[in-house]
Structure formats: structure tokens, C-alpha cells
GROMACS .gro file of C-alpha atoms in nm:
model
  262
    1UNK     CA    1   0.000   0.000   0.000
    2UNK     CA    2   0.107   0.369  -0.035
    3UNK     CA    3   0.328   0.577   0.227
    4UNK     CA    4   0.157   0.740   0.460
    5UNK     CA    5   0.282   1.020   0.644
    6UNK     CA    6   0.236   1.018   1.045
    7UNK     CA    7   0.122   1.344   1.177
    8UNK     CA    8   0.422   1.309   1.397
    9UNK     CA    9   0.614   1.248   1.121
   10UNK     CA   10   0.982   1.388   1.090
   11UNK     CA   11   0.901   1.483   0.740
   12UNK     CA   12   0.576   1.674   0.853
   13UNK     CA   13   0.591   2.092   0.830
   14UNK     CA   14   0.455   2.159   1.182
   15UNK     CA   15   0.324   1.909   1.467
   16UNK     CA   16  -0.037   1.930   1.533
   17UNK     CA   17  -0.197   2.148   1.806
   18UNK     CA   18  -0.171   2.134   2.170
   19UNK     CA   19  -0.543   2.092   2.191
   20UNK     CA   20  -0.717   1.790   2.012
   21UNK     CA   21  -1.049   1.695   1.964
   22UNK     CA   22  -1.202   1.366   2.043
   23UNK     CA   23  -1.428   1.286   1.779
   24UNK     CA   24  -1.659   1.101   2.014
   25UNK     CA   25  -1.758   1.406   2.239
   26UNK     CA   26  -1.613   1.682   2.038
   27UNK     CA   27  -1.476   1.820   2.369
   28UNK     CA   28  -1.068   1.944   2.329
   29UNK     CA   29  -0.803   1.815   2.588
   30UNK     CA   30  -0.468   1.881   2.631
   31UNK     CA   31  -0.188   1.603   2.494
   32UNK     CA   32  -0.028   1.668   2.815
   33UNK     CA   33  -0.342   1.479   3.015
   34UNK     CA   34  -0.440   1.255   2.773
   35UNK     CA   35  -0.499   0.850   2.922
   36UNK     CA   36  -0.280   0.590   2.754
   37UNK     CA   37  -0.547   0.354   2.666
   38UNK     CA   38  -0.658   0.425   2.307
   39UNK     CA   39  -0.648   0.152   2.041
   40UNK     CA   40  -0.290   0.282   1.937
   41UNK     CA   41  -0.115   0.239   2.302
   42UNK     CA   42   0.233   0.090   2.297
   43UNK     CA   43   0.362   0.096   2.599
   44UNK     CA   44   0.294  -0.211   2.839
   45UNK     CA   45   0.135  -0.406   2.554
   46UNK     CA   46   0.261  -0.752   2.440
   47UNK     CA   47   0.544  -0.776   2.197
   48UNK     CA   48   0.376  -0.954   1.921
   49UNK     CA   49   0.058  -0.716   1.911
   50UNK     CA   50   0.299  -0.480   1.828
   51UNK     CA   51   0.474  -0.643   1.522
   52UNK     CA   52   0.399  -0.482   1.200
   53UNK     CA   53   0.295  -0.734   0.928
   54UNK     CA   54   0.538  -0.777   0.663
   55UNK     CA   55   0.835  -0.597   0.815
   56UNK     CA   56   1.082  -0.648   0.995
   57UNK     CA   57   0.927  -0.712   1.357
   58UNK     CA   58   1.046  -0.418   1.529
   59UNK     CA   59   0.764  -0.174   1.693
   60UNK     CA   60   0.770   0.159   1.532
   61UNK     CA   61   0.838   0.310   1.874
   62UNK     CA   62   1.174   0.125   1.941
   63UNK     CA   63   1.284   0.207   1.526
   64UNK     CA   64   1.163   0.564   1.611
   65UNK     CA   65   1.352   0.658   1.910
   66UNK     CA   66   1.668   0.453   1.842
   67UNK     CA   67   1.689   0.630   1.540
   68UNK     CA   68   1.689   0.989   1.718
   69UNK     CA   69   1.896   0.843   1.968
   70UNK     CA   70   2.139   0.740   1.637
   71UNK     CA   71   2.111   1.109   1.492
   72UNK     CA   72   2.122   1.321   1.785
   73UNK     CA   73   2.242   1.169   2.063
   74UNK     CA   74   2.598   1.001   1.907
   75UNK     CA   75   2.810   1.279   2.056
   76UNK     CA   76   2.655   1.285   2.460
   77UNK     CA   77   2.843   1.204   2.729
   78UNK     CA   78   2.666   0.952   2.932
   79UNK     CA   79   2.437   0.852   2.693
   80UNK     CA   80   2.143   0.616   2.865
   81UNK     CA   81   2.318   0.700   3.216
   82UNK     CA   82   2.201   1.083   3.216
   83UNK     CA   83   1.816   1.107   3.339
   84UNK     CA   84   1.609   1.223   3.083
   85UNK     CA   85   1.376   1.565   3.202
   86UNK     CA   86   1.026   1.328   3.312
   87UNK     CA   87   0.794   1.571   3.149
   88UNK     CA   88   0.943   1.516   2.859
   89UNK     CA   89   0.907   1.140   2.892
   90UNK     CA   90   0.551   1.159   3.015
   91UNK     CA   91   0.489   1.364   2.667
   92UNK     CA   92   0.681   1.134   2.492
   93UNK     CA   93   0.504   0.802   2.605
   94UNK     CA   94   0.227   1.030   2.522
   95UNK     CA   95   0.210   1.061   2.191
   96UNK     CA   96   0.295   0.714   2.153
   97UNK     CA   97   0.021   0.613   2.309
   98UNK     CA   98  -0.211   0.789   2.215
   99UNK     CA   99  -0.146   0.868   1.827
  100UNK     CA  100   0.123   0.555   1.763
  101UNK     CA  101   0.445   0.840   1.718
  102UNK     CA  102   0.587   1.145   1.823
  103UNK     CA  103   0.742   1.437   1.711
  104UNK     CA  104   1.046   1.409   1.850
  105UNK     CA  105   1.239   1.680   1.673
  106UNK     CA  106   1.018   1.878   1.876
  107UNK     CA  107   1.119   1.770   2.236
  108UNK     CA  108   1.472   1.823   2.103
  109UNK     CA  109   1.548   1.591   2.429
  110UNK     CA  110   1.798   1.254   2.369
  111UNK     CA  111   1.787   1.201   2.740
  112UNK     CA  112   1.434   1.145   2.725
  113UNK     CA  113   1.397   0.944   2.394
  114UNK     CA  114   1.646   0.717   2.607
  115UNK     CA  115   1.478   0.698   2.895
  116UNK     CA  116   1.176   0.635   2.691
  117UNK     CA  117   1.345   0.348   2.486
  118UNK     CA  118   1.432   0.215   2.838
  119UNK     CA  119   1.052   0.274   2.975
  120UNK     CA  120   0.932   0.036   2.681
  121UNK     CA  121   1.168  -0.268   2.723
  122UNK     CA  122   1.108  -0.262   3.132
  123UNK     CA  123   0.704  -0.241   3.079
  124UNK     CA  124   0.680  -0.503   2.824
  125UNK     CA  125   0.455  -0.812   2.901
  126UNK     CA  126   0.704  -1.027   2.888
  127UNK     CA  127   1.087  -0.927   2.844
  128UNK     CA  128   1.248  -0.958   2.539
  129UNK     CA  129   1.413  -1.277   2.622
  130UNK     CA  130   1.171  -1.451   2.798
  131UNK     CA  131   1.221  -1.557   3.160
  132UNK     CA  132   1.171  -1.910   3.082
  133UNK     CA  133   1.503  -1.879   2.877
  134UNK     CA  134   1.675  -1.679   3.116
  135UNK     CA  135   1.872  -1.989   3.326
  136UNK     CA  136   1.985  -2.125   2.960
  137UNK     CA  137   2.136  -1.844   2.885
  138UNK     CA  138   2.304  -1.772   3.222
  139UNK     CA  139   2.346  -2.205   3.189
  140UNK     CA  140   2.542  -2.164   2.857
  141UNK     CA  141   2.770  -1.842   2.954
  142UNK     CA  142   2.916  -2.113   3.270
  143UNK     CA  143   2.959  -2.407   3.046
  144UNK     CA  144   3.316  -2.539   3.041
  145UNK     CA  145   3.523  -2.532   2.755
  146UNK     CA  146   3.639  -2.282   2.483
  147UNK     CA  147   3.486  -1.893   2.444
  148UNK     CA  148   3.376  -2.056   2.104
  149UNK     CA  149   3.165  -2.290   2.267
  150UNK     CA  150   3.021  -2.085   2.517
  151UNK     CA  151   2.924  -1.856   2.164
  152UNK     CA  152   2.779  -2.123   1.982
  153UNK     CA  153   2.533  -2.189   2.290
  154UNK     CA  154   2.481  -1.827   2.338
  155UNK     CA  155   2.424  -1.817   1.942
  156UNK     CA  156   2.172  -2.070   1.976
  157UNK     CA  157   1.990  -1.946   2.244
  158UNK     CA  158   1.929  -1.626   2.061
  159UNK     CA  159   1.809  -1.801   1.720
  160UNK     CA  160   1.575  -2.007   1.941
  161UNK     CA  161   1.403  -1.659   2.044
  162UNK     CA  162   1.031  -1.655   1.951
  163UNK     CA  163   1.032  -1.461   1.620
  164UNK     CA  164   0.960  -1.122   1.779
  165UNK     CA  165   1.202  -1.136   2.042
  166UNK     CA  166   1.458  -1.200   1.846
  167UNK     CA  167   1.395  -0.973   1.619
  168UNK     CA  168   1.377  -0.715   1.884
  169UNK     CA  169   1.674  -0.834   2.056
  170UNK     CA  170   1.906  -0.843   1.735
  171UNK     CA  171   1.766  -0.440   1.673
  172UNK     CA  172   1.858  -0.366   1.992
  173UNK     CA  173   2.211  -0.509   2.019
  174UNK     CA  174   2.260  -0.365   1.629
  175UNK     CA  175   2.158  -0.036   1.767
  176UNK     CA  176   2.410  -0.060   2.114
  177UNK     CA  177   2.704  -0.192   1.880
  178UNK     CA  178   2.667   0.128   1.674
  179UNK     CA  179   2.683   0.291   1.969
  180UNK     CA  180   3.032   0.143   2.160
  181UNK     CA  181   3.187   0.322   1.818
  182UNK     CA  182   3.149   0.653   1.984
  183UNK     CA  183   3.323   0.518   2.278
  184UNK     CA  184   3.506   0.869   2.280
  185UNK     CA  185   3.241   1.088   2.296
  186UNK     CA  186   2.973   0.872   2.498
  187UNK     CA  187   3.173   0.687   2.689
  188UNK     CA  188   2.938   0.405   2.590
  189UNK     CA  189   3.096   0.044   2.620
  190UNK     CA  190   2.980  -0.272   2.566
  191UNK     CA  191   3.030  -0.333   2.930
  192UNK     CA  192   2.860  -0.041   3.004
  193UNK     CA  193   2.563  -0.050   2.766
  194UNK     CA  194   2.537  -0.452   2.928
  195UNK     CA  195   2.496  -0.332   3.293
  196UNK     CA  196   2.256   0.006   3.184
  197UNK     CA  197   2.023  -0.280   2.945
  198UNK     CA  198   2.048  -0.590   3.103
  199UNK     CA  199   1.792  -0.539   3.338
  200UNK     CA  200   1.524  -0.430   3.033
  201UNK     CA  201   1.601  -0.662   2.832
  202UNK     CA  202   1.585  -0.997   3.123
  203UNK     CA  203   1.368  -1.059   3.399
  204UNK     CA  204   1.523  -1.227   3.709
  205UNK     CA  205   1.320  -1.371   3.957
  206UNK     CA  206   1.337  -1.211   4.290
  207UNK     CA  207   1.455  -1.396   4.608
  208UNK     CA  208   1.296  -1.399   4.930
  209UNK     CA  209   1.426  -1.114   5.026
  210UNK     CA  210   1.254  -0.894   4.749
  211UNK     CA  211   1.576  -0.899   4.518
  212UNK     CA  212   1.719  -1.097   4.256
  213UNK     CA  213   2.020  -1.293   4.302
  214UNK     CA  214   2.376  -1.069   4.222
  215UNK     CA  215   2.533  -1.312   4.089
  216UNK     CA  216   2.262  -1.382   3.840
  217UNK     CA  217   2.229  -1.011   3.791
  218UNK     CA  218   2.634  -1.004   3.680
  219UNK     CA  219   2.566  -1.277   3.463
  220UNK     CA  220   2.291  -1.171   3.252
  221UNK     CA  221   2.479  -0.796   3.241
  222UNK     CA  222   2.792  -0.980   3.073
  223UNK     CA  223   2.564  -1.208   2.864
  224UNK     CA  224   2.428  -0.871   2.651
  225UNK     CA  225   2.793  -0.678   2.678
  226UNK     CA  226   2.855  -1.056   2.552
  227UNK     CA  227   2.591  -0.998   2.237
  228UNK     CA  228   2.662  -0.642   2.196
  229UNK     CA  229   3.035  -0.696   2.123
  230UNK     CA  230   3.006  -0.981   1.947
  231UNK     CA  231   2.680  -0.856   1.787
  232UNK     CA  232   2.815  -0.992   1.409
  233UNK     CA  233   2.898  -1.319   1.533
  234UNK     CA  234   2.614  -1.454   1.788
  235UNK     CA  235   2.305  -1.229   1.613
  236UNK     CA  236   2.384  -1.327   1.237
  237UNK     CA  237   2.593  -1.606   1.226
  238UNK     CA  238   2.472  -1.993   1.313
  239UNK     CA  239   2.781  -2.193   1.233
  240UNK     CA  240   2.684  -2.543   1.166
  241UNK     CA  241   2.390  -2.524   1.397
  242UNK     CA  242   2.054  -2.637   1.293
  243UNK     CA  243   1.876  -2.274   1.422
  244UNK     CA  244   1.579  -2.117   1.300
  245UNK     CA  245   1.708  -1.805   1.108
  246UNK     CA  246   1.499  -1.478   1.029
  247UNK     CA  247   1.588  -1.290   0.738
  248UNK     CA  248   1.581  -0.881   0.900
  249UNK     CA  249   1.778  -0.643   0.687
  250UNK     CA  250   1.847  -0.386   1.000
  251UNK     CA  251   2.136  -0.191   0.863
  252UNK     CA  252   2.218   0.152   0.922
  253UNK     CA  253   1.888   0.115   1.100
  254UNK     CA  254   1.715   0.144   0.739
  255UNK     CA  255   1.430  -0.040   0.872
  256UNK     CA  256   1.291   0.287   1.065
  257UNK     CA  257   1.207   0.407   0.684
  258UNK     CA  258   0.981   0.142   0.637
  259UNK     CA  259   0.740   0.144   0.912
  260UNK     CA  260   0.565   0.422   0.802
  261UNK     CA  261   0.442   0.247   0.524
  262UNK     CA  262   0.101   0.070   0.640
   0.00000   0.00000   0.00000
């Protein structure tokens, strides 16, 4: 079908007014107040209700903030460690919400997109690698042998993903490897960007005391420095293993282009 252009759209002249309104009552609110339960909400709603058939698998909102995050946020110092301003994130989760996109040219905030990035991946239904996969994983970065072994497991593990998990996952870790290459300026490594995302991106169950175990924690953070780094390796390449593969051409992060398209 034709492209069609998102209100919110980068592309788009001017954003739409502060005051919208509903069609149902004909009364105007503010986008500041609006509740996050319309048909197009985002946030808190499960992964594959999100996927957008006959692309890539990615929700819009993840392809549309990592993308600012790519073009504006490449050069700040403590990216995804700095607080974004929580107005600004309220707004933000917003417009998602509410209208499916945001301007976010407008906010002109990277802190926030980030924080808002984070928001989505900790509110999910269920993380993006499943709990139910979460001792395998921590299972296969403890088995004996050679660091290739221990990435073939990992590299399995990943391919076994339901489809929109791994999708989501590969995104993700394409988007933080891009990242660790402004090291200099962001002071972004893998390491880093493991400790800051692990927790979004796997669940541990809590102990009795409330908290999850540490040394389960430490594991999963190295597991996704683990994916990050070796992002070419353990993401797109099987080896000789008998894995599911899914084709996703996530380069560049072209694939934000394409989900405006309905």
C-alpha cells in the first residue's frame, strides 16, 4: 500500500496542536493529560501485538527513538546514564500512546527518547528474552570449555528466540554496537551499555528477600555486553547449527524508513 505520512512524522511541516479533539464528544483536551489507553497504546502491551505485518518485527516506537537516539544523541556524554527531564518522557510516552508516534524533533530531548526506549523494554509483558530462557542463557555463559563454545550456545539461544524477540533483541544489540563506536564521545561500552540494558532486556526472579540474586544479575549484564560486542557473530551467524534463522535487513537502522508504510 502507499506511504503514509504520520502526523508526527519527521518529514511533517509543523506538529499538530496542543489541543485535540475527540471525535466522540467533540470536547478538546490537552496532549499533556491525555490516558494511555486508546487503540494505538504501545507501551505495556505484548510484543507480538505490536509487530507490523510484513516488516521487519520491530515496533515503530523502538525504530523511532533509536533512530533519534542514532542522529542526535551520538556525541553525549553519558548517553542512557544521564536522566532524561520526566515531562518530557511523560509527553513522549504520550504521543505514543495515544497517536502511535511522536514528534520528537520537537522535544529536542535525547535524554528522554532514552529513557523512553528504556521505559518500553522494562514495561513489556514479557521481556524480550523470555524468563523461561533466562537460566539457559546464564546455563550456557558457565559451560566449560572454549569462548567458542560458550558462543555457539549463546548463538543458539538467541536463534531459538520466539520470532519477535529476536527480532527485537538483534535491533537492539545492532543499535548498542553502533553505539560502543562513539566510545570517545559517549563513553558508551559494551560493558557499560550490558549493565545500563540488562535489566530491560531480562527478567530475574526475585529472592525472598525482594531482590534478585547478584550473581545472576552479573551474569545476565555480561551475557548482553557478551551480544553487543560480538553482535556480528552470535546475532547473524549460526555456524553449523541447525537454528531457526529470520531474514531482517536492520542496517544503518534502514528499517525505521519502512514502518511508516502501512
Amino acid at each position: 500500500m502507499g506511504h503514509q505520512e504520520s502526523p508526527f512524522s519527521p518529514f511533517a511541516e509543523a506538529p499538530p496542536s496542543r489541543k485535540e479533539t475527540s471525535k466522540k464528544s467533540g470536547t478538546q483536551y490537552s496532549r499533556d493529560s491525555v490516558p494511555v489507553t486508546g487503540a494505538k497504546r504501545v507501551y505495556g502491551v505484548p510484543l507480538e501485538q505490536l509487530v507490523i505485518a510484513g516488516h521487519s518485527g520491530v515496533p515503530r516506537v523502538v525504530a523511532r527513538l533509536c533512530h533519534f537516539i542514532e542522529r542526535h544523541g551520538m556525541q553525549t556524554d553519558g548517553l542512557f546514564r544521564t536522566p532524561g527531564n520526566q515531562r518530557s518522557i511523560a509527553k513522549i510516552r504520550a504521543d505514543f500512546d495515544m497517536y502511535g508516534d511522536s514528534n520528537l524533533e520537537r522535544y529536542k530531548d535525547v535524554a528522554a527518547a532514552a529513557g523512553c526506549l528504556k521505559m518500553f523494554l522494562r514495561e513489556l509483558p514479557e521481556a524480550v528474552v523470555p524468563t523461561r530462557f533466562t537460566e539457559d542463557f546464564v546455563a550456557a555463559l558457565r559451560e566449560e570449555g572454549s569462548p567458542p563454545r560458550r558462543c555457539e550456545l549463546l548463538s543458539a539461544l538467541v536463534h531459538s528466540l520466539p520470532p519477535a524477540h529476536y527480532a527485537l533483541l538483534r535491533f537492539l544489540c545492532s543499535f548498542l554496537r553502533r553505539v560502543t563506536n562513539f566510545h570517545s564521545a559517549v563513553h558508551m561500552s559494551a560493558d557499560t551499555l550490558g549493565i545500563i540494558f540488562a535489566p530491560n532486556v531480562f527478567r530475574l526472579s526475585a529472592r525472598e528477600g525482594g531482590a534478585p540474586c547478584l550473581e545472576q544479575q552479573a551474569a545476565i549484564n555480561r551475557i548482553l555486553a557478551q551480544l553487543i560486542h560480538n553482535y556480528d557473530r552470535m546475532l547473524c551467524w549460526t555456524g553449523n547449527l541447525k537454528v531457526r534463522r529470520v531474514e531482517m535487513d536492520d542496517d544503518d537502522l534502514g528499517i525505521w524508513k519502512d514502518v511508516w508504510a502501512e
